[in-house]
Amino acid sequence: MDQTEFAARLIPMKDKIFRFARTILSDASEAEDVTQDIFEKLWKGRSTLGECTNLDAFVMVSVRNLCYDRLRTRRTKQEKLGMLRNESPASNGGFAAEYLDTRELLRTTMEALPEKQRTIMHLRDIENYDIDRIAQIVGMEAPTVRVLLSRARHTVKERFKALMDYGIG
């Protein structure tokens, strides 16, 4: 793949890559780093990209894997810091947040989902991928993806409703 083809096929995916990374990592600056790292890796491996039967899925799987690597690294660092401060892992949990608008409330509610559910919900409801493509990206069977998507939507709906009834948002 030459520079022109690379730019034509991959640069339009930049925003989608960033949104997906931000959804997994819950951190815009780290998502920017992941986006940059992915493009660097893709550029270095551009000679083999032409062999990909589904470039979009390949890129999204690569983004997911890099994000999960960063989350593992982040968790390890937080655990080490907690041990240095003699904190229990549970003492770092919980959050107190003030919500400025409904969109922020919804984003925060989605961030509280388990990683797989959050990823699947993002791919389906924000990126508009079909179930089979999502299954390919996350490495699961389509029925499992449907179940996790349903659970994620139900959880978000219930949490969002509870927060709205409580007067937050």
N, C-alpha and C. Protein backbone atom coordinates (compact mmCIF):
# COMPACT_ATOMS: atom_id res chain seq x y z
N MET A 1 0.86 -1.17 0.00
CA MET A 1 0.00 0.00 0.00
C MET A 1 0.90 1.23 0.00
N ASP A 2 0.69 2.11 -0.97
CA ASP A 2 1.50 3.32 -1.04
C ASP A 2 0.87 4.44 -0.21
N GLN A 3 1.55 5.57 -0.15
CA GLN A 3 1.13 6.67 0.69
C GLN A 3 -0.26 7.20 0.30
N THR A 4 -0.54 7.29 -0.98
CA THR A 4 -1.82 7.79 -1.45
C THR A 4 -2.97 6.87 -1.05
N GLU A 5 -2.78 5.57 -1.25
CA GLU A 5 -3.82 4.61 -0.88
C GLU A 5 -4.00 4.58 0.64
N PHE A 6 -2.90 4.64 1.37
CA PHE A 6 -2.95 4.67 2.83
C PHE A 6 -3.80 5.86 3.30
N ALA A 7 -3.50 7.02 2.76
CA ALA A 7 -4.23 8.23 3.14
C ALA A 7 -5.71 8.12 2.75
N ALA A 8 -5.98 7.59 1.59
CA ALA A 8 -7.36 7.50 1.12
C ALA A 8 -8.20 6.51 1.93
N ARG A 9 -7.59 5.42 2.35
CA ARG A 9 -8.35 4.36 3.04
C ARG A 9 -8.35 4.49 4.56
N LEU A 10 -7.28 5.03 5.14
CA LEU A 10 -7.16 5.02 6.59
C LEU A 10 -7.40 6.36 7.28
N ILE A 11 -7.00 7.44 6.66
CA ILE A 11 -7.17 8.74 7.29
C ILE A 11 -8.65 9.04 7.58
N PRO A 12 -9.59 8.66 6.71
CA PRO A 12 -11.00 8.90 7.03
C PRO A 12 -11.49 8.16 8.29
N MET A 13 -10.75 7.17 8.74
CA MET A 13 -11.14 6.41 9.93
C MET A 13 -10.66 7.06 11.22
N LYS A 14 -9.92 8.15 11.13
CA LYS A 14 -9.29 8.76 12.30
C LYS A 14 -10.29 9.08 13.40
N ASP A 15 -11.39 9.75 13.07
CA ASP A 15 -12.37 10.12 14.10
C ASP A 15 -13.02 8.90 14.73
N LYS A 16 -13.30 7.89 13.92
CA LYS A 16 -13.91 6.67 14.44
C LYS A 16 -12.95 5.95 15.39
N ILE A 17 -11.68 5.92 15.03
CA ILE A 17 -10.66 5.31 15.88
C ILE A 17 -10.58 6.05 17.22
N PHE A 18 -10.54 7.38 17.14
CA PHE A 18 -10.46 8.19 18.36
C PHE A 18 -11.67 7.96 19.26
N ARG A 19 -12.88 8.00 18.69
CA ARG A 19 -14.10 7.80 19.50
C ARG A 19 -14.10 6.44 20.16
N PHE A 20 -13.69 5.42 19.42
CA PHE A 20 -13.67 4.06 19.95
C PHE A 20 -12.66 3.96 21.09
N ALA A 21 -11.47 4.51 20.90
CA ALA A 21 -10.44 4.48 21.94
C ALA A 21 -10.89 5.27 23.17
N ARG A 22 -11.53 6.41 22.96
CA ARG A 22 -12.00 7.22 24.09
C ARG A 22 -13.09 6.47 24.87
N THR A 23 -13.92 5.74 24.17
CA THR A 23 -14.96 4.97 24.85
C THR A 23 -14.35 3.89 25.74
N ILE A 24 -13.34 3.22 25.25
CA ILE A 24 -12.71 2.16 26.03
C ILE A 24 -11.88 2.73 27.18
N LEU A 25 -11.13 3.77 26.90
CA LEU A 25 -10.18 4.31 27.88
C LEU A 25 -10.77 5.37 28.80
N SER A 26 -11.86 6.00 28.39
CA SER A 26 -12.49 7.08 29.16
C SER A 26 -11.52 8.23 29.40
N ASP A 27 -10.66 8.49 28.46
CA ASP A 27 -9.67 9.55 28.59
C ASP A 27 -9.30 10.05 27.19
N ALA A 28 -9.65 11.30 26.91
CA ALA A 28 -9.45 11.85 25.57
C ALA A 28 -7.96 11.94 25.19
N SER A 29 -7.12 12.35 26.11
CA SER A 29 -5.69 12.50 25.75
C SER A 29 -5.06 11.14 25.49
N GLU A 30 -5.45 10.14 26.28
CA GLU A 30 -4.92 8.80 26.04
C GLU A 30 -5.47 8.22 24.73
N ALA A 31 -6.71 8.56 24.41
CA ALA A 31 -7.31 8.12 23.14
C ALA A 31 -6.57 8.75 21.95
N GLU A 32 -6.15 10.00 22.11
CA GLU A 32 -5.35 10.64 21.06
C GLU A 32 -4.02 9.91 20.88
N ASP A 33 -3.41 9.52 21.99
CA ASP A 33 -2.15 8.77 21.91
C ASP A 33 -2.36 7.44 21.19
N VAL A 34 -3.44 6.75 21.52
CA VAL A 34 -3.73 5.47 20.88
C VAL A 34 -3.95 5.68 19.38
N THR A 35 -4.69 6.71 19.03
CA THR A 35 -4.94 7.00 17.61
C THR A 35 -3.62 7.22 16.88
N GLN A 36 -2.75 7.99 17.47
CA GLN A 36 -1.45 8.25 16.86
C GLN A 36 -0.63 6.96 16.76
N ASP A 37 -0.62 6.17 17.83
CA ASP A 37 0.14 4.91 17.84
C ASP A 37 -0.38 3.93 16.78
N ILE A 38 -1.70 3.88 16.64
CA ILE A 38 -2.29 2.97 15.64
C ILE A 38 -1.85 3.37 14.24
N PHE A 39 -1.91 4.66 13.94
CA PHE A 39 -1.50 5.11 12.61
C PHE A 39 -0.02 4.84 12.37
N GLU A 40 0.79 4.99 13.41
CA GLU A 40 2.22 4.68 13.26
C GLU A 40 2.42 3.19 12.96
N LYS A 41 1.73 2.34 13.70
CA LYS A 41 1.85 0.89 13.48
C LYS A 41 1.33 0.50 12.11
N LEU A 42 0.21 1.09 11.71
CA LEU A 42 -0.34 0.79 10.39
C LEU A 42 0.61 1.24 9.28
N TRP A 43 1.21 2.40 9.47
CA TRP A 43 2.15 2.90 8.46
C TRP A 43 3.35 1.96 8.34
N LYS A 44 3.88 1.53 9.49
CA LYS A 44 5.03 0.62 9.47
C LYS A 44 4.68 -0.71 8.81
N GLY A 45 3.45 -1.15 8.97
CA GLY A 45 3.03 -2.43 8.40
C GLY A 45 2.22 -2.29 7.12
N ARG A 46 2.33 -1.15 6.46
CA ARG A 46 1.51 -0.88 5.28
C ARG A 46 1.73 -1.86 4.14
N SER A 47 2.89 -2.48 4.11
CA SER A 47 3.17 -3.42 3.01
C SER A 47 2.27 -4.65 3.09
N THR A 48 1.77 -4.99 4.27
CA THR A 48 0.91 -6.16 4.42
C THR A 48 -0.57 -5.80 4.51
N LEU A 49 -0.91 -4.52 4.59
CA LEU A 49 -2.30 -4.11 4.74
C LEU A 49 -3.16 -4.47 3.52
N GLY A 50 -2.56 -4.53 2.37
CA GLY A 50 -3.30 -4.89 1.16
C GLY A 50 -3.85 -6.31 1.22
N GLU A 51 -3.26 -7.14 2.07
CA GLU A 51 -3.71 -8.53 2.20
C GLU A 51 -4.94 -8.67 3.08
N CYS A 52 -5.30 -7.63 3.83
CA CYS A 52 -6.46 -7.69 4.74
C CYS A 52 -7.75 -7.76 3.94
N THR A 53 -8.57 -8.74 4.28
CA THR A 53 -9.86 -8.86 3.59
C THR A 53 -10.86 -7.84 4.12
N ASN A 54 -10.72 -7.45 5.39
CA ASN A 54 -11.61 -6.46 5.99
C ASN A 54 -10.75 -5.49 6.79
N LEU A 55 -10.29 -4.45 6.12
CA LEU A 55 -9.38 -3.49 6.72
C LEU A 55 -10.02 -2.78 7.91
N ASP A 56 -11.28 -2.43 7.79
CA ASP A 56 -11.99 -1.74 8.86
C ASP A 56 -11.99 -2.57 10.15
N ALA A 57 -12.34 -3.84 10.05
CA ALA A 57 -12.35 -4.72 11.22
C ALA A 57 -10.94 -4.89 11.78
N PHE A 58 -9.96 -5.04 10.90
CA PHE A 58 -8.57 -5.20 11.33
C PHE A 58 -8.12 -3.99 12.16
N VAL A 59 -8.44 -2.80 11.68
CA VAL A 59 -8.04 -1.58 12.38
C VAL A 59 -8.75 -1.49 13.73
N MET A 60 -10.05 -1.77 13.77
CA MET A 60 -10.79 -1.66 15.02
C MET A 60 -10.33 -2.70 16.04
N VAL A 61 -9.99 -3.89 15.60
CA VAL A 61 -9.44 -4.91 16.51
C VAL A 61 -8.09 -4.43 17.05
N SER A 62 -7.29 -3.84 16.19
CA SER A 62 -5.99 -3.32 16.62
C SER A 62 -6.16 -2.22 17.67
N VAL A 63 -7.13 -1.34 17.45
CA VAL A 63 -7.41 -0.27 18.42
C VAL A 63 -7.85 -0.87 19.74
N ARG A 64 -8.77 -1.82 19.68
CA ARG A 64 -9.26 -2.47 20.90
C ARG A 64 -8.11 -3.10 21.68
N ASN A 65 -7.26 -3.84 20.98
CA ASN A 65 -6.15 -4.52 21.65
C ASN A 65 -5.18 -3.53 22.28
N LEU A 66 -4.86 -2.46 21.59
CA LEU A 66 -3.95 -1.46 22.14
C LEU A 66 -4.58 -0.78 23.36
N CYS A 67 -5.87 -0.51 23.30
CA CYS A 67 -6.56 0.09 24.45
C CYS A 67 -6.54 -0.85 25.65
N TYR A 68 -6.80 -2.12 25.42
CA TYR A 68 -6.79 -3.09 26.51
C TYR A 68 -5.39 -3.20 27.12
N ASP A 69 -4.36 -3.14 26.29
CA ASP A 69 -3.00 -3.14 26.81
C ASP A 69 -2.77 -1.93 27.72
N ARG A 70 -3.24 -0.78 27.29
CA ARG A 70 -3.08 0.43 28.11
C ARG A 70 -3.86 0.34 29.41
N LEU A 71 -5.05 -0.24 29.35
CA LEU A 71 -5.85 -0.40 30.58
C LEU A 71 -5.15 -1.32 31.56
N ARG A 72 -4.56 -2.40 31.06
CA ARG A 72 -3.82 -3.31 31.94
C ARG A 72 -2.65 -2.58 32.58
N THR A 73 -1.93 -1.81 31.79
CA THR A 73 -0.80 -1.06 32.31
C THR A 73 -1.26 -0.04 33.35
N ARG A 74 -2.35 0.64 33.06
CA ARG A 74 -2.90 1.62 34.00
C ARG A 74 -3.30 0.96 35.31
N ARG A 75 -3.98 -0.18 35.22
CA ARG A 75 -4.42 -0.89 36.41
C ARG A 75 -3.23 -1.33 37.26
N THR A 76 -2.20 -1.83 36.60
CA THR A 76 -1.00 -2.27 37.31
C THR A 76 -0.35 -1.09 38.03
N LYS A 77 -0.24 0.04 37.38
CA LYS A 77 0.35 1.23 38.01
C LYS A 77 -0.49 1.69 39.19
N GLN A 78 -1.81 1.68 39.03
CA GLN A 78 -2.68 2.10 40.13
C GLN A 78 -2.57 1.16 41.31
N GLU A 79 -2.48 -0.13 41.04
CA GLU A 79 -2.34 -1.11 42.13
C GLU A 79 -1.02 -0.90 42.86
N LYS A 80 0.05 -0.66 42.12
CA LYS A 80 1.35 -0.42 42.76
C LYS A 80 1.33 0.84 43.60
N LEU A 81 0.71 1.91 43.08
CA LEU A 81 0.60 3.14 43.86
C LEU A 81 -0.23 2.91 45.12
N GLY A 82 -1.31 2.15 44.98
CA GLY A 82 -2.16 1.84 46.13
C GLY A 82 -1.40 1.08 47.20
N MET A 83 -0.56 0.12 46.76
CA MET A 83 0.23 -0.64 47.72
C MET A 83 1.25 0.25 48.42
N LEU A 84 1.82 1.20 47.68
CA LEU A 84 2.78 2.12 48.28
C LEU A 84 2.12 3.01 49.32
N ARG A 85 0.85 3.33 49.08
CA ARG A 85 0.11 4.19 50.01
C ARG A 85 -0.67 3.39 51.04
N ASN A 86 -0.52 2.06 51.01
CA ASN A 86 -1.26 1.16 51.90
C ASN A 86 -2.77 1.30 51.75
N GLU A 87 -3.22 1.47 50.51
CA GLU A 87 -4.65 1.55 50.24
C GLU A 87 -5.14 0.19 49.78
N SER A 88 -6.37 -0.11 50.11
CA SER A 88 -6.97 -1.33 49.57
C SER A 88 -7.50 -1.00 48.19
N PRO A 89 -7.57 -1.99 47.29
CA PRO A 89 -8.08 -1.73 45.95
C PRO A 89 -9.49 -1.15 45.98
N ALA A 90 -10.31 -1.54 46.95
CA ALA A 90 -11.68 -1.06 47.01
C ALA A 90 -11.77 0.42 47.37
N SER A 91 -10.75 0.94 48.06
CA SER A 91 -10.81 2.34 48.50
C SER A 91 -10.65 3.30 47.33
N ASN A 92 -10.18 2.83 46.19
CA ASN A 92 -10.03 3.69 45.03
C ASN A 92 -11.32 3.79 44.23
N GLY A 93 -12.31 2.95 44.52
CA GLY A 93 -13.53 2.90 43.73
C GLY A 93 -14.49 4.01 44.13
N GLY A 94 -15.64 4.00 43.47
CA GLY A 94 -16.69 4.98 43.74
C GLY A 94 -16.37 6.30 43.06
N PHE A 95 -17.43 7.08 42.84
CA PHE A 95 -17.18 8.38 42.27
C PHE A 95 -18.24 9.36 42.73
N ALA A 96 -17.84 10.59 42.82
CA ALA A 96 -18.78 11.67 43.09
C ALA A 96 -18.59 12.66 41.97
N ALA A 97 -19.61 12.86 41.19
CA ALA A 97 -19.46 13.73 40.03
C ALA A 97 -20.66 14.66 39.92
N GLU A 98 -20.41 15.82 39.40
CA GLU A 98 -21.48 16.74 39.11
C GLU A 98 -21.69 16.71 37.61
N TYR A 99 -22.94 16.59 37.21
CA TYR A 99 -23.25 16.46 35.80
C TYR A 99 -23.76 17.78 35.25
N LEU A 100 -23.15 18.22 34.19
CA LEU A 100 -23.53 19.50 33.61
C LEU A 100 -24.69 19.37 32.63
N ASP A 101 -24.78 18.24 31.94
CA ASP A 101 -25.87 18.08 30.99
C ASP A 101 -26.18 16.60 30.79
N THR A 102 -27.23 16.35 30.08
CA THR A 102 -27.69 14.98 29.86
C THR A 102 -26.66 14.16 29.10
N ARG A 103 -26.00 14.78 28.15
CA ARG A 103 -24.99 14.06 27.36
C ARG A 103 -23.84 13.57 28.25
N GLU A 104 -23.38 14.43 29.13
CA GLU A 104 -22.30 14.05 30.05
C GLU A 104 -22.77 12.96 31.00
N LEU A 105 -24.02 13.07 31.44
CA LEU A 105 -24.60 12.05 32.31
C LEU A 105 -24.65 10.70 31.61
N LEU A 106 -25.08 10.70 30.37
CA LEU A 106 -25.14 9.46 29.60
C LEU A 106 -23.75 8.88 29.37
N ARG A 107 -22.78 9.73 29.03
CA ARG A 107 -21.41 9.27 28.82
C ARG A 107 -20.85 8.63 30.09
N THR A 108 -21.07 9.27 31.22
CA THR A 108 -20.59 8.74 32.48
C THR A 108 -21.28 7.43 32.83
N THR A 109 -22.55 7.34 32.53
CA THR A 109 -23.29 6.11 32.78
C THR A 109 -22.74 4.98 31.92
N MET A 110 -22.43 5.27 30.67
CA MET A 110 -21.85 4.25 29.79
C MET A 110 -20.46 3.83 30.26
N GLU A 111 -19.69 4.78 30.77
CA GLU A 111 -18.33 4.47 31.24
C GLU A 111 -18.35 3.51 32.42
N ALA A 112 -19.44 3.47 33.16
CA ALA A 112 -19.54 2.60 34.32
C ALA A 112 -19.83 1.15 33.93
N LEU A 113 -20.15 0.91 32.67
CA LEU A 113 -20.41 -0.45 32.21
C LEU A 113 -19.13 -1.28 32.21
N PRO A 114 -19.25 -2.60 32.29
CA PRO A 114 -18.07 -3.45 32.09
C PRO A 114 -17.48 -3.21 30.70
N GLU A 115 -16.19 -3.42 30.55
CA GLU A 115 -15.48 -3.11 29.31
C GLU A 115 -16.14 -3.68 28.06
N LYS A 116 -16.46 -4.97 28.08
CA LYS A 116 -17.04 -5.62 26.89
C LYS A 116 -18.38 -4.99 26.53
N GLN A 117 -19.24 -4.76 27.52
CA GLN A 117 -20.55 -4.17 27.24
C GLN A 117 -20.39 -2.75 26.71
N ARG A 118 -19.49 -1.98 27.31
CA ARG A 118 -19.25 -0.61 26.86
C ARG A 118 -18.75 -0.59 25.42
N THR A 119 -17.82 -1.50 25.11
CA THR A 119 -17.26 -1.57 23.77
C THR A 119 -18.34 -1.93 22.76
N ILE A 120 -19.13 -2.94 23.06
CA ILE A 120 -20.17 -3.40 22.14
C ILE A 120 -21.23 -2.31 21.95
N MET A 121 -21.63 -1.66 23.03
CA MET A 121 -22.63 -0.61 22.92
C MET A 121 -22.11 0.56 22.08
N HIS A 122 -20.85 0.90 22.27
CA HIS A 122 -20.26 1.98 21.47
C HIS A 122 -20.24 1.61 19.99
N LEU A 123 -19.77 0.41 19.69
CA LEU A 123 -19.69 0.00 18.28
C LEU A 123 -21.06 -0.03 17.62
N ARG A 124 -22.08 -0.46 18.34
CA ARG A 124 -23.41 -0.57 17.76
C ARG A 124 -24.14 0.77 17.73
N ASP A 125 -24.20 1.45 18.86
CA ASP A 125 -25.05 2.63 18.97
C ASP A 125 -24.38 3.94 18.57
N ILE A 126 -23.07 3.97 18.57
CA ILE A 126 -22.38 5.20 18.18
C ILE A 126 -21.75 5.05 16.80
N GLU A 127 -21.06 3.94 16.57
CA GLU A 127 -20.40 3.73 15.27
C GLU A 127 -21.31 3.04 14.24
N ASN A 128 -22.46 2.54 14.68
CA ASN A 128 -23.45 1.90 13.80
C ASN A 128 -22.96 0.66 13.07
N TYR A 129 -22.10 -0.12 13.71
CA TYR A 129 -21.68 -1.39 13.14
C TYR A 129 -22.80 -2.40 13.28
N ASP A 130 -22.87 -3.34 12.36
CA ASP A 130 -23.86 -4.41 12.51
C ASP A 130 -23.32 -5.46 13.48
N ILE A 131 -24.20 -6.32 13.96
CA ILE A 131 -23.85 -7.29 14.99
C ILE A 131 -22.74 -8.23 14.53
N ASP A 132 -22.79 -8.68 13.28
CA ASP A 132 -21.76 -9.60 12.80
C ASP A 132 -20.39 -8.94 12.77
N ARG A 133 -20.32 -7.68 12.38
CA ARG A 133 -19.04 -6.96 12.36
C ARG A 133 -18.53 -6.77 13.78
N ILE A 134 -19.41 -6.44 14.70
CA ILE A 134 -19.01 -6.27 16.10
C ILE A 134 -18.47 -7.59 16.64
N ALA A 135 -19.15 -8.69 16.33
CA ALA A 135 -18.70 -10.00 16.78
C ALA A 135 -17.28 -10.27 16.29
N GLN A 136 -17.02 -9.91 15.05
CA GLN A 136 -15.69 -10.09 14.48
C GLN A 136 -14.67 -9.22 15.20
N ILE A 137 -15.02 -7.98 15.51
CA ILE A 137 -14.09 -7.06 16.15
C ILE A 137 -13.76 -7.49 17.56
N VAL A 138 -14.78 -7.89 18.33
CA VAL A 138 -14.54 -8.23 19.74
C VAL A 138 -14.21 -9.70 19.94
N GLY A 139 -14.28 -10.51 18.89
CA GLY A 139 -13.90 -11.91 18.99
C GLY A 139 -14.91 -12.76 19.73
N MET A 140 -16.19 -12.51 19.49
CA MET A 140 -17.26 -13.27 20.13
C MET A 140 -18.24 -13.74 19.07
N GLU A 141 -19.13 -14.62 19.49
CA GLU A 141 -20.21 -15.06 18.62
C GLU A 141 -21.30 -13.99 18.60
N ALA A 142 -22.03 -13.88 17.49
CA ALA A 142 -23.08 -12.87 17.35
C ALA A 142 -24.15 -12.95 18.44
N PRO A 143 -24.63 -14.16 18.82
CA PRO A 143 -25.64 -14.20 19.89
C PRO A 143 -25.11 -13.63 21.23
N THR A 144 -23.85 -13.87 21.52
CA THR A 144 -23.25 -13.33 22.74
C THR A 144 -23.21 -11.80 22.68
N VAL A 145 -22.87 -11.27 21.51
CA VAL A 145 -22.85 -9.82 21.32
C VAL A 145 -24.24 -9.25 21.55
N ARG A 146 -25.26 -9.91 21.00
CA ARG A 146 -26.64 -9.44 21.18
C ARG A 146 -27.03 -9.40 22.67
N VAL A 147 -26.67 -10.45 23.40
CA VAL A 147 -26.98 -10.52 24.83
C VAL A 147 -26.28 -9.39 25.58
N LEU A 148 -24.98 -9.21 25.32
CA LEU A 148 -24.23 -8.17 26.02
C LEU A 148 -24.74 -6.77 25.66
N LEU A 149 -25.13 -6.58 24.41
CA LEU A 149 -25.69 -5.29 23.99
C LEU A 149 -27.01 -5.03 24.72
N SER A 150 -27.83 -6.05 24.80
CA SER A 150 -29.11 -5.91 25.49
C SER A 150 -28.89 -5.58 26.97
N ARG A 151 -27.97 -6.28 27.61
CA ARG A 151 -27.67 -6.01 29.02
C ARG A 151 -27.13 -4.60 29.21
N ALA A 152 -26.25 -4.18 28.31
CA ALA A 152 -25.67 -2.84 28.42
C ALA A 152 -26.75 -1.78 28.28
N ARG A 153 -27.62 -1.94 27.30
CA ARG A 153 -28.68 -0.96 27.10
C ARG A 153 -29.62 -0.92 28.30
N HIS A 154 -29.95 -2.08 28.82
CA HIS A 154 -30.83 -2.15 29.98
C HIS A 154 -30.19 -1.46 31.19
N THR A 155 -28.92 -1.75 31.42
CA THR A 155 -28.21 -1.16 32.55
C THR A 155 -28.14 0.36 32.42
N VAL A 156 -27.78 0.83 31.23
CA VAL A 156 -27.69 2.28 31.02
C VAL A 156 -29.06 2.92 31.22
N LYS A 157 -30.09 2.30 30.69
CA LYS A 157 -31.44 2.85 30.83
C LYS A 157 -31.84 2.94 32.30
N GLU A 158 -31.60 1.88 33.05
CA GLU A 158 -31.98 1.87 34.47
C GLU A 158 -31.17 2.87 35.29
N ARG A 159 -29.86 2.91 35.07
CA ARG A 159 -29.01 3.85 35.82
C ARG A 159 -29.36 5.29 35.46
N PHE A 160 -29.56 5.52 34.18
CA PHE A 160 -29.89 6.86 33.71
C PHE A 160 -31.22 7.30 34.30
N LYS A 161 -32.20 6.42 34.27
CA LYS A 161 -33.52 6.73 34.84
C LYS A 161 -33.41 7.01 36.33
N ALA A 162 -32.65 6.18 37.04
CA ALA A 162 -32.49 6.38 38.48
C ALA A 162 -31.82 7.72 38.79
N LEU A 163 -30.80 8.07 38.03
CA LEU A 163 -30.12 9.34 38.24
C LEU A 163 -31.04 10.51 37.93
N MET A 164 -31.83 10.38 36.87
CA MET A 164 -32.75 11.45 36.51
C MET A 164 -33.83 11.59 37.59
N ASP A 165 -34.34 10.47 38.10
CA ASP A 165 -35.34 10.51 39.17
C ASP A 165 -34.76 11.11 40.44
N TYR A 166 -33.48 10.89 40.66
CA TYR A 166 -32.79 11.42 41.84
C TYR A 166 -32.56 12.92 41.73
N GLY A 167 -32.66 13.43 40.50
CA GLY A 167 -32.50 14.86 40.31
C GLY A 167 -31.15 15.29 39.80
N ILE A 168 -30.34 14.32 39.35
CA ILE A 168 -29.03 14.65 38.79
C ILE A 168 -29.22 14.76 37.29
N GLY A 169 -28.77 15.81 36.70
CA GLY A 169 -28.82 15.93 35.25
C GLY A 169 -29.78 16.93 34.74
